[in-house]
């Protein structure tokens, strides 16, 4: 009976994992197939004809290079702002319990249900007044606003996982507060901060709504793709989709071991 | 080395007063244990002495310096935390050397001090390891070694044994006692475990709801508690309290009359007596009173009896080969020199 | 020193809360202002001229009614599918620890960084083949796919918070497995299941990307708004934005007490 | 009511064998405690008897029915869990009545049984409350009351006292003992606390790494452990084990020669002796051996001494007024009838 349940669970878990993995795999293989496979239906499981034809075609389209450059600039700025603003806030949240902490966590959970991007509309009006409309800096500011709650949440989990006593014992052993932070907290937090930074980068890289609304010529990659979507051929779509996933994939595979620790910390 | 003196410490958390005017003096080279139930403010007091928290009122003196407003690094203290707080990214050697490096000590002094501390704690062969490779008991040794390496004037310990399992705790308790008796560092040690307090302390400071209720040598705290809280908190099983009638300046249990040190304020008085200070007999004896046995628990070195005398429950211990079963009546003879007398309304001991 | 820190924390917490609340407040007040306030800049903090003019104009636009009806149908179907599929999976995850559980949690966390909606492109092609293209059922299926990981995660937290021993003691007292579930687990899980259902509803209500790609005439509200965005006046945008937020607001205020419990459970 | 018999139970979790062939028989109306360190498999064995888990091999009998494959509801058992598992959405009354309602008992029987259980557990005045309004001790009573209300053939308890604080645990232990002696229900009780086991059990079944290592009355488990694990696990402080040379069929400590029950397999033998079975004298005595005092811990009813004899550490207890300090030499006289002899290589007791 127990073993039956165990088996059912493994089946279930596999299904759930496939749920996420299959579409990614599909997109990735189609991006590296030749044109005929892209149009074939139903599709085979493995890329039948490995080819750089599709991806090559994609890079040849006018505006793609510029969109990628814009996306890189915006995502890097978002990364920078998120860590510089998010880490101190997360540290403060972790070290001092206060009445609003739980409210704050719930609010962040809720952002998933919130059409935050739609709030970019009033922003667009103001950006025109401030001269930030259609600039990477403007988009990066909005992306920072989107990524910041996550950065604060993740870094506060991170700092919560570093016992306060480690700092306190450093104080009793002759450190002032800055020395204790630099010598004890920072070395322990570094990998987590790196993960947070990449996470902010990925959020910005994939954000499409605000980027579309706030730019006209200086489009980021997803905004460019969205604009070109309806009148572009299937191979173009697959190659574009693949490029959008790449940073997230790199992110997950480079920090996968660390993520488990992070998740463990977040659950304390 | 030097003593510690705190005067009239008050501390509020929000609106809750956790310390309500605590004064305490610890002599040079003395080992004092702060004992009390959780939430009594003992750890807060320790952290105020360490400088990790600041009192709302009152002063802290270490030696002859007032340190009330100094940060922890200027107080010449060292602290051992309940979770040990070993730096996970440093080797054992660098953990122990941390305080010395902060003092910019010379390489020779660092080496000498680390070696001395490591030898003392029997961790010479662990110096190159990282904390993740250590057992709980070894981490505990590293934490104490790191504290002693800086040669603090005062050593503060916050429940350092409570994360160890029962057997290891017993071992480490004896070792800590031997070790600190050798190093002669003035020590303030916080615990909620009364056996630990009895075992280790030169003097025990018993705290309850933010106040110091008794401060004395272990054996006197055990045998002459100042109130029912101390008698009930220390000892396992705790002290028995029997409510007796006062007749002609004496307390009466059945035919047995016990004289009182002073005349009590009311018509009744509380007799405090430890379970091991009630001698039990199967037959009636002079100077004894009868009680009915309810439960017999064999614990190994002795039997623990639960008895009732006039609806009052009491515990007594008898030798393991004592032949007794529930429902029988025993005659209990209180040991004359070992009795306490308390006021049943206030719970305070009658003055002798 | 401590009180200074405490004060700093409260300031920080207030700022973080404002971050989320101010844009919502802005949208809401503008939706209930008259036309002149909508175009004013800078805007006042409180609605100067309360009026139903803007919102009335919005409801008068052709297609809005149909879009709202579509959104309701899609969101309700999503709610139904998510709970019916998610709750059993969540229960299984909670009751049987298995090796992949942590991996699964990380994957769900990562969906935030994933352009899941972009994966709808290959789906669209297949939907055309299956006759699901441009139907509310088709959109609801995709939304269920989006909401399901969250439903599974939240319900598994929920069931984790109900000690297994409660069921076991019911078994020893004469219940079979179904009886124990109905008499013990269900009464305790009910409020949480309701919250999960509403959460799925809100996710579907706000989803725009897949809805846009998979529909042509049977648009949901956000898809309709997005399509009409560039060539519609500001008052229309604000009223539309407000309508998008309403379910999320109702959700948060109706289950706010319960959410804290839920969060507490999720953190075990 | 009826006994329990388990035969050759084996259980694997993944690839780890947590039970390796356990057989155990519990007599009708007997109170047996399963004692062992955490991870020894004791709770798994209990859950297999309850039907909450299934053995990979072996049978379970309750009374004269084989129940190995029956679900929990058909085994006529009741169980008390460590976290009490009170249904939070039902009142105390409905919690206690739950099992009876599942049996479709008549309203009169439900009322009678609930009243009986509530009176037994002294919770008559709590029947209308919800569990959230109860203290830890009260929940514990409700859990036991709910289990007894169905009049099970067998009562299974999984560390029911471990969530209570020390003082309450002491109280509840004595009460549970009185109560279950009255109700005479066959009981299997799991704990890791050796004092609890000693206090409650008719017989103790000591487990270690998935095996039953000793099954006997408390006092015999205490005084005649079958191996060093049992002697070290039971008793606080644990039994001393001294490695001695064998000369001419006798064991030698200094000038003291102790006779052995059988000749040991090697040149050395382990003497197992409890700390309270070493009588201490300041002067040399016949039948005694010298040991140096390292640490003196006053614990209240006695002093706990840590001593060394030829680099071997041992503990002894002496009366609280015994005058001794570290560094002195004491003469220890082992009590003749209280000595165990074990094989130093296998750790097993020599057969008597």
PDB file of C-alpha atoms in Angstrom, chain B residues 167 170 173-174 177-178 195 198-199 222 232 237-238 276 294-301 304 306 315, chain D residues 167 170 173-174 177-178 195 198-199 222 232 237-238 276 294-301 304 306 315:
ATOM      1  CA  UNK B 167      24.916  12.356  28.186  1.00  0.00           C
ATOM      2  CA  UNK B 170      26.715  15.684  31.826  1.00  0.00           C
ATOM      3  CA  UNK B 173      29.326  20.157  32.672  1.00  0.00           C
ATOM      4  CA  UNK B 174      32.008  18.450  34.747  1.00  0.00           C
ATOM      5  CA  UNK B 177      33.650  23.144  35.964  1.00  0.00           C
ATOM      6  CA  UNK B 178      37.213  21.789  36.111  1.00  0.00           C
ATOM      7  CA  UNK B 195      20.934  20.858  38.154  1.00  0.00           C
ATOM      8  CA  UNK B 198      23.707  23.621  41.441  1.00  0.00           C
ATOM      9  CA  UNK B 199      26.625  21.781  39.896  1.00  0.00           C
ATOM     10  CA  UNK B 222      18.598  24.367  47.912  1.00  0.00           C
ATOM     11  CA  UNK B 232       9.482  24.689  43.758  1.00  0.00           C
ATOM     12  CA  UNK B 237      11.125  16.520  42.420  1.00  0.00           C
ATOM     13  CA  UNK B 238      10.626  19.981  43.935  1.00  0.00           C
ATOM     14  CA  UNK B 276      14.804  13.123  50.604  1.00  0.00           C
ATOM     15  CA  UNK B 294      -0.737   6.752  46.019  1.00  0.00           C
ATOM     16  CA  UNK B 295       1.992   6.030  43.469  1.00  0.00           C
ATOM     17  CA  UNK B 296       5.316   4.197  43.689  1.00  0.00           C
ATOM     18  CA  UNK B 297       7.886   4.968  40.989  1.00  0.00           C
ATOM     19  CA  UNK B 298      11.153   3.009  40.956  1.00  0.00           C
ATOM     20  CA  UNK B 299      13.785   5.349  39.521  1.00  0.00           C
ATOM     21  CA  UNK B 300      16.897   3.210  40.083  1.00  0.00           C
ATOM     22  CA  UNK B 301      18.916   4.760  42.895  1.00  0.00           C
ATOM     23  CA  UNK B 304       9.880   8.034  44.392  1.00  0.00           C
ATOM     24  CA  UNK B 306       3.625  10.156  45.860  1.00  0.00           C
ATOM     25  CA  UNK B 315       6.633  13.302  47.441  1.00  0.00           C
TER      26      UNK B 315
ATOM     27  CA  UNK D 167       7.452  20.093  36.457  1.00  0.00           C
ATOM     28  CA  UNK D 170       6.703  14.911  36.796  1.00  0.00           C
ATOM     29  CA  UNK D 173       3.861  10.841  35.088  1.00  0.00           C
ATOM     30  CA  UNK D 174       2.631   9.938  38.578  1.00  0.00           C
ATOM     31  CA  UNK D 177       0.771   5.654  36.493  1.00  0.00           C
ATOM     32  CA  UNK D 178      -2.095   5.748  39.041  1.00  0.00           C
ATOM     33  CA  UNK D 195      13.440   8.017  34.135  1.00  0.00           C
ATOM     34  CA  UNK D 198      11.793   3.265  35.089  1.00  0.00           C
ATOM     35  CA  UNK D 199       8.903   5.027  36.782  1.00  0.00           C
ATOM     36  CA  UNK D 222      18.854  -0.942  36.001  1.00  0.00           C
ATOM     37  CA  UNK D 232      25.187   3.631  29.730  1.00  0.00           C
ATOM     38  CA  UNK D 237      24.744   9.685  35.603  1.00  0.00           C
ATOM     39  CA  UNK D 238      25.150   6.393  33.708  1.00  0.00           C
ATOM     40  CA  UNK D 276      25.486   5.259  44.116  1.00  0.00           C
ATOM     41  CA  UNK D 294      38.687  15.796  39.800  1.00  0.00           C
ATOM     42  CA  UNK D 295      35.352  17.615  40.020  1.00  0.00           C
ATOM     43  CA  UNK D 296      32.827  18.020  42.845  1.00  0.00           C
ATOM     44  CA  UNK D 297      29.274  18.964  41.851  1.00  0.00           C
ATOM     45  CA  UNK D 298      26.740  19.659  44.605  1.00  0.00           C
ATOM     46  CA  UNK D 299      23.352  18.641  43.187  1.00  0.00           C
ATOM     47  CA  UNK D 300      21.208  19.054  46.309  1.00  0.00           C
ATOM     48  CA  UNK D 301      20.285  15.601  47.591  1.00  0.00           C
ATOM     49  CA  UNK D 304      28.310  14.102  42.324  1.00  0.00           C
ATOM     50  CA  UNK D 306      34.079  12.826  39.024  1.00  0.00           C
ATOM     51  CA  UNK D 315      31.445   9.022  38.857  1.00  0.00           C
TER      52      UNK D 315
END
